[in-house]
Coordinates of C-alpha atoms and ligand atoms in Angstrom, one line a residue:
X73 CA 53.8 58.3 146.4
X74 CA 53.4 61.7 147.9
X75 CA 53.6 64.7 145.6
X76 CA 53.9 67.2 148.3
X77 CA 57.2 66.4 149.9
X78 CA 59.2 68.8 147.9
X79 CA 57.0 71.7 148.0
X80 CA 54.0 72.7 150.1
X81 CA 51.0 73.8 148.2
X82 CA 49.9 77.0 149.7
X83 CA 47.7 78.7 147.1
X84 CA 48.5 82.3 146.2
X85 CA 52.0 82.3 147.8
X86 CA 55.2 82.8 146.0
X87 CA 57.5 80.0 144.9
X88 CA 59.8 80.4 147.8
X89 CA 56.9 79.3 150.0
X90 CA 55.8 76.5 147.8
X91 CA 59.1 74.9 146.9
X92 CA 61.4 73.0 149.2
X93 CA 63.9 75.6 150.1
X94 CA 66.7 73.1 149.6
X95 CA 65.8 72.7 146.0
X96 CA 65.6 76.4 145.5
X97 CA 69.0 76.9 147.3
X98 CA 70.5 74.4 144.8
X99 CA 69.1 76.3 141.8
X100 CA 70.2 79.6 143.4
X101 CA 73.8 78.3 143.6
X102 CA 73.9 77.6 139.9
X103 CA 75.7 80.3 137.8
X104 CA 73.5 79.9 134.7
X105 CA 69.9 81.1 134.6
X106 CA 67.8 78.3 136.0
X107 CA 64.1 77.7 136.5
X108 CA 62.3 74.9 138.4
X109 CA 58.9 73.9 137.0
X110 CA 56.4 71.3 138.0
X111 CA 55.6 68.6 135.5
X112 CA 52.7 70.5 134.0
X113 CA 55.0 73.5 133.3
X114 CA 54.1 75.8 136.2
X115 CA 57.0 77.9 137.3
X116 CA 57.9 77.1 140.9
X117 CA 60.9 79.3 141.1
X118 CA 64.3 80.1 139.8
X119 CA 67.6 81.8 140.6
X120 CA 68.7 85.4 140.4
X121 CA 70.4 84.8 137.0
X122 CA 67.0 83.7 135.6
X123 CA 65.3 86.7 137.0
X124 CA 68.0 89.0 135.4
X125 CA 67.5 87.2 132.1
X126 CA 63.7 87.1 132.0
X127 CA 62.7 90.0 134.1
X128 CA 59.9 89.3 136.6
X129 CA 59.3 85.6 137.1
X130 CA 55.7 84.7 137.3
X131 CA 55.7 82.0 140.0
X132 CA 52.7 79.8 140.0
X133 CA 51.8 80.5 136.4
X134 CA 52.6 78.5 133.2
X135 CA 56.1 78.9 131.8
X136 CA 54.6 80.4 128.6
X137 CA 53.8 83.6 130.6
X138 CA 57.4 84.0 131.8
X139 CA 59.3 82.9 128.6
X140 CA 58.2 84.0 125.2
X141 CA 59.7 81.0 123.3
X142 CA 57.1 78.6 122.0
X143 CA 59.8 76.0 121.0
X144 CA 61.0 75.8 124.6
X145 CA 57.4 75.7 126.0
X146 CA 56.6 72.8 123.8
X147 CA 59.8 70.9 124.8
X148 CA 58.9 71.5 128.5
X149 CA 55.4 70.1 127.9
X150 CA 56.9 67.0 126.4
X151 CA 59.5 66.6 129.1
X152 CA 56.7 66.9 131.7
X153 CA 54.7 64.1 130.1
X154 CA 57.3 61.7 128.7
X155 CA 60.3 62.6 130.9
X156 CA 62.8 63.0 128.0
X157 CA 65.6 65.6 128.3
X158 CA 66.0 68.1 125.5
X159 CA 68.0 71.0 124.2
X160 CA 66.4 73.9 122.3
X161 CA 67.9 77.0 120.7
X162 CA 65.9 80.2 120.8
X163 CA 66.2 84.0 120.6
X164 CA 64.8 86.7 122.9
X165 CA 64.2 90.0 121.1
X166 CA 63.5 92.2 124.1
X167 CA 65.3 94.4 125.3
X168 CA 68.0 93.5 122.7
X169 CA 68.2 90.4 120.4
X170 CA 70.1 87.6 122.2
X171 CA 70.5 83.9 121.4
X172 CA 70.1 81.2 124.0
X173 CA 70.1 77.5 124.4
X174 CA 67.7 75.9 126.9
X175 CA 68.5 72.6 128.5
X176 CA 65.3 70.9 129.6
X177 CA 66.1 68.4 132.3
X178 CA 63.4 66.2 133.8
X179 CA 64.2 65.4 137.5
X180 CA 63.0 62.3 139.3
X181 CA 63.4 62.1 143.1
X182 CA 63.2 58.3 143.2
X183 CA 66.5 56.9 141.8
X184 CA 64.6 53.6 141.1
X185 CA 62.4 55.3 138.5
X186 CA 64.1 56.0 135.2
X187 CA 61.3 56.8 132.9
X188 CA 57.9 58.3 132.7
X189 CA 56.6 61.7 134.0
X190 CA 59.2 63.4 136.2
X191 CA 58.7 65.1 139.6
X192 CA 60.1 68.4 138.4
X193 CA 61.5 69.9 135.2
X194 CA 64.6 72.0 135.5
X195 CA 65.3 74.6 132.8
X196 CA 68.9 75.8 132.4
X197 CA 69.7 78.6 130.0
X198 CA 73.0 79.3 128.3
X199 CA 73.6 82.7 126.6
X200 CA 75.2 81.9 123.3
X201 CA 75.1 85.5 122.0
X202 CA 78.8 86.2 122.6
X203 CA 80.0 82.8 121.3
X204 CA 77.9 83.3 118.1
X205 CA 79.2 86.8 117.6
X206 CA 82.8 85.5 117.8
X207 CA 81.9 82.7 115.3
X208 CA 80.4 85.3 113.0
X209 CA 83.5 87.5 113.4
X210 CA 85.8 84.6 112.5
X211 CA 83.7 83.8 109.4
X212 CA 83.8 87.5 108.4
X213 CA 87.5 87.6 108.9
X214 CA 88.2 84.6 106.7
X215 CA 85.8 86.0 104.0
X216 CA 87.5 89.5 104.2
X217 CA 91.0 88.0 104.1
X218 CA 90.2 85.8 101.1
X219 CA 88.6 88.7 99.3
X220 CA 91.6 90.9 99.9
X221 CA 93.8 88.3 98.4
X222 CA 91.6 87.4 95.5
X223 CA 91.5 90.8 94.0
X224 CA 95.3 91.2 93.4
X225 CA 95.5 87.5 92.5
X226 CA 92.8 88.0 89.8
X227 CA 94.8 91.0 88.5
X228 CA 98.0 89.0 88.3
X229 CA 96.3 86.1 86.6
X230 CA 94.7 88.4 84.1
X231 CA 98.0 90.0 83.2
X232 CA 99.7 86.7 82.8
X233 CA 97.1 85.8 80.2
X234 CA 97.5 89.2 78.4
X235 CA 101.3 88.7 78.4
X236 CA 100.9 85.3 76.8
X237 CA 98.4 86.6 74.3
X238 CA 97.8 90.1 72.9
X239 CA 100.9 91.7 74.6
X240 CA 103.4 89.0 73.8
X241 CA 105.3 91.0 71.3
X242 CA 104.9 94.4 72.8
X243 CA 107.9 95.3 75.0
X244 CA 106.3 98.5 76.3
X245 CA 103.1 96.8 77.4
X246 CA 105.2 94.0 78.9
X247 CA 107.1 96.4 81.0
X248 CA 104.0 98.1 82.1
X249 CA 102.1 94.9 83.0
X250 CA 105.1 93.4 84.8
X251 CA 105.3 96.6 86.9
X252 CA 101.6 96.2 87.9
X253 CA 102.0 92.5 88.6
X254 CA 105.0 93.2 90.8
X255 CA 103.0 95.8 92.8
X256 CA 100.1 93.3 93.2
X257 CA 102.4 90.6 94.4
X258 CA 103.9 93.0 96.9
X259 CA 100.4 93.8 98.1
X260 CA 99.6 90.1 98.7
X261 CA 102.8 89.6 100.6
X262 CA 102.1 92.7 102.8
X263 CA 98.7 91.2 103.5
X264 CA 100.1 87.8 104.4
X265 CA 102.8 89.5 106.6
X266 CA 100.1 91.4 108.4
X267 CA 97.9 88.4 108.9
X268 CA 100.7 86.4 110.3
X269 CA 101.8 89.2 112.6
X270 CA 98.2 89.6 113.8
X271 CA 97.9 85.9 114.6
X272 CA 101.2 85.7 116.3
X273 CA 100.5 88.8 118.5
X274 CA 97.0 87.5 119.3
X275 CA 98.5 84.2 120.4
X276 CA 100.8 85.9 122.8
X277 CA 98.4 88.6 124.0
X278 CA 98.1 87.0 127.5
X279 CA 101.9 86.8 128.0
X280 CA 103.1 90.1 129.3
X281 CA 106.6 90.9 127.9
X282 CA 109.3 91.1 130.6
X283 CA 112.2 92.9 129.0
X284 CA 112.8 96.6 129.8
X285 CA 112.8 98.7 126.7
X286 CA 113.5 102.4 126.3
X287 CA 110.7 104.1 124.3
X288 CA 112.8 107.2 123.7
X289 CA 115.3 105.0 121.8
X290 CA 112.5 103.2 119.9
X291 CA 110.9 106.5 118.8
X292 CA 114.2 107.7 117.4
X293 CA 114.7 104.4 115.6
X294 CA 111.3 104.6 113.9
X295 CA 111.9 108.3 112.9
X296 CA 115.2 107.2 111.2
X297 CA 113.8 104.1 109.6
X298 CA 110.8 106.0 108.1
X299 CA 112.7 109.1 107.1
X300 CA 113.1 107.9 103.5
X301 CA 109.3 107.4 103.2
X302 CA 108.7 110.8 104.9
X303 CA 111.0 112.4 102.5
X304 CA 109.2 110.8 99.5
X305 CA 105.9 112.2 100.8
X306 CA 107.3 115.6 101.6
X307 CA 106.6 115.2 105.3
X308 CA 108.9 116.1 108.2
X309 CA 108.9 113.7 111.2
X310 CA 109.3 115.7 114.4
X311 CA 110.5 113.9 117.6
X312 CA 109.6 115.3 121.0
X313 CA 110.9 113.1 123.8
X314 CA 112.4 113.5 127.3
X315 CA 116.2 113.5 127.6
X316 CA 116.2 110.6 130.0
X317 CA 115.2 107.1 129.0
X318 CA 111.5 106.1 129.4
X319 CA 111.5 102.4 130.3
X320 CA 108.5 100.1 129.9
X321 CA 108.4 96.3 129.9
X322 CA 108.0 95.2 126.3
X323 CA 108.8 93.3 123.2
X324 CA 111.2 95.5 121.2
X325 CA 110.1 94.4 117.7
X326 CA 106.4 94.6 118.5
X327 CA 106.8 98.1 119.9
X328 CA 108.7 99.2 116.9
X329 CA 105.9 97.8 114.8
X330 CA 103.3 99.7 116.8
X331 CA 105.1 103.1 116.4
X332 CA 105.8 102.4 112.7
X333 CA 102.2 101.6 111.9
X334 CA 101.0 104.8 113.5
X335 CA 103.7 106.9 111.9
X336 CA 103.1 105.3 108.5
X337 CA 99.4 106.1 108.8
X338 CA 100.3 109.7 109.5
X339 CA 102.5 109.7 106.4
X340 CA 100.0 107.9 104.2
X341 CA 96.8 109.7 105.2
X342 CA 98.1 113.0 106.6
X343 CA 100.8 113.9 104.1
X344 CA 99.2 117.2 103.2
X345 CA 99.8 118.4 106.8
X346 CA 103.5 118.2 106.0
X347 CA 104.4 117.2 109.6
X348 CA 104.1 114.1 111.7
X349 CA 105.0 114.4 115.4
X350 CA 106.1 111.6 117.6
X351 CA 106.0 112.7 121.2
X352 CA 106.6 111.0 124.5
X353 CA 105.7 112.3 127.9
X354 CA 105.3 111.0 131.5
X355 CA 102.0 111.3 133.2
X356 CA 101.9 109.9 136.7
X357 CA 102.7 106.2 136.4
X358 CA 102.2 106.2 132.7
X359 CA 104.3 106.9 129.6
X360 CA 102.2 108.5 126.9
X361 CA 103.3 108.1 123.3
X362 CA 101.4 110.3 120.8
X363 CA 101.6 110.2 117.0
X364 CA 100.0 113.3 115.6
X365 CA 99.5 114.4 112.0
X366 CA 97.9 117.5 110.5
X367 CA 96.1 116.0 107.6
X368 CA 92.4 115.6 106.9
X369 CA 91.6 113.8 110.2
X370 CA 88.9 111.2 110.7
X371 CA 85.2 111.9 111.2
X372 CA 83.8 110.9 114.6
X373 CA 81.5 108.2 113.4
X374 CA 84.5 106.1 112.2
X375 CA 86.6 106.4 115.3
X376 CA 85.1 103.5 117.3
X377 CA 85.6 101.1 114.4
X378 CA 89.1 102.0 113.3
X379 CA 90.8 99.1 115.0
X380 CA 88.5 96.5 113.5
X381 CA 90.2 94.2 111.0
X382 CA 89.8 95.5 107.5
X383 CA 87.9 98.6 108.5
X384 CA 88.8 101.5 106.4
X385 CA 87.3 105.0 106.1
X386 CA 88.1 105.0 102.3
X387 CA 89.0 101.5 101.0
X388 CA 90.2 102.7 97.6
X389 CA 92.5 105.4 99.1
X390 CA 93.9 102.9 101.7
X391 CA 94.7 100.4 98.9
X392 CA 96.3 103.1 96.8
X393 CA 98.5 103.8 99.8
X394 CA 99.5 100.2 100.1
X395 CA 97.2 99.7 103.2
X396 CA 96.0 96.3 104.2
X397 CA 93.3 97.5 106.7
X398 CA 95.1 95.6 109.4
X399 CA 97.5 98.2 110.7
X400 CA 95.5 99.6 113.6
X401 CA 94.2 96.1 114.5
X402 CA 97.8 95.1 115.0
X403 CA 98.5 98.3 117.0
X404 CA 95.6 97.5 119.3
X405 CA 96.7 94.0 119.9
X406 CA 100.3 95.0 120.6
X407 CA 99.1 97.7 123.0
X408 CA 96.8 95.1 124.8
X409 CA 99.7 92.7 125.2
X410 CA 101.7 95.5 126.9
X411 CA 98.7 96.4 129.1
X412 CA 98.7 99.8 127.3
X413 CA 95.6 101.7 126.2
X414 CA 95.1 103.0 122.7
X415 CA 93.2 106.2 122.2
X416 CA 92.5 108.4 119.2
X417 CA 91.4 112.1 118.9
X418 CA 90.7 113.8 115.7
X419 CA 89.1 116.9 114.4
X420 CA 88.1 116.8 110.7
X421 CA 90.4 119.1 108.7
X422 CA 92.9 119.4 111.5
X423 CA 94.6 116.0 111.8
X424 CA 94.5 112.9 114.0
X425 CA 96.4 112.0 117.2
X426 CA 96.8 108.4 118.3
X427 CA 98.0 107.9 121.9
X428 CA 99.2 104.8 123.6
X429 CA 99.4 104.9 127.4
X430 CA 102.0 102.4 128.8
X431 CA 102.3 101.5 132.5
X432 CA 105.8 102.5 133.5
X433 CA 108.2 99.8 134.5
X434 CA 108.7 100.0 138.2
X435 CA 111.6 97.7 138.6
Ligands
ADP785 P1 95.3 100.7 106.5 O1 96.2 99.6 106.1 O2 94.1 100.8 105.6 O3 96.0 101.9 106.7 P2 94.8 100.8 109.3 O4 94.1 99.8 110.2 O5 96.1 101.2 109.6 O6 94.6 100.2 107.9 O7 93.8 102.1 109.3 C1 92.4 101.9 109.1 C2 91.8 103.1 108.4 O8 91.9 104.2 109.4 C3 92.6 103.6 107.2 O9 92.2 102.9 106.1 C4 92.2 105.1 107.2 O10 91.0 105.2 106.6 C5 92.1 105.5 108.7 N1 93.2 106.1 109.2 C6 94.2 105.6 110.0 N2 95.1 106.5 110.4 C7 94.7 107.7 109.9 C8 95.2 109.0 110.0 N3 96.3 109.3 110.6 N4 94.5 110.0 109.3 C9 93.3 109.7 108.7 N5 92.8 108.4 108.6 C10 93.5 107.5 109.2

């Protein structure tokens, strides 16, 4: 058996010269980072994706000099001797920590030979960083949601015990505790409503709504529906909209929810500014909806994280105000579904302005 029919052994030359160009072309066409090694683990070459992942590839040297992952190097060594395929997870720490999976694939050129040392070993890498991050986020989300429900539930259970025991014959205590229990039950149902909305909106995020809706009318609707709450908080809602309709393609209920969540936040967190403005203006091919309050504002370090689920600047204050920590996550998803962009500007002490830029309906 000739060993030199798939690459020519010209010492000191790069892989491209040593390896059969057809094999290299095959690896090059592969979208995942791919390396070709001889059976002793010497790097013969690889594709551009591998070069991007590993930096400079050291062709003609052992894999251990190109890839700092002893578990993969060991699996390659075994594949080179025994010819068994393998799959190994590993992390690269430079330049930033990333998680990968390496598929170690022994290649034999003679289809009649099924076992023993292979002619080549192919290494294919899959970047699992993003998938693992998503898994982590999902786990965090479930943990957060359960925690948010467990707290009011524990409080309700505690008061039930108290009402059955020490407070059984005390009408004043009973009234007080029933009031708290009712508030806690409302908090749980708000949370469940928000969780369900979020999952429904997420499920539909790729289906762009078709119906023409007038944002001017929706803004006025929200101003009216929240005026009792505004009154309670001593805040005036000021509406500044064009006289003519501003039409976008949208889902009416979702858009009302989006505006409501932003205005409610203005009422909850910015009440001391005494005024919340809902303004709508046209800018080129966009309709820009801005909800501005004149309250304490938000420090810059929090701004990038505001739309994360359960992220709150001050958790106790949010709960006191009936917040679930999901309002802005819902806003972000509704905006995404409408191909709109959400932005926030805030100066501490002067208030916050949340803007949503909608593409105008052209039809
Ligand atoms: P919550 O249910 O807690 O209000 P959101 O997702 O609506 O959840 O908001 C997340 C956090 O962002 C709030 O807890 C609050 O700390 C902050 N925030 C939102 N809107 C404002 C605002 N207008 N002014 C100051 N802080 C705000």
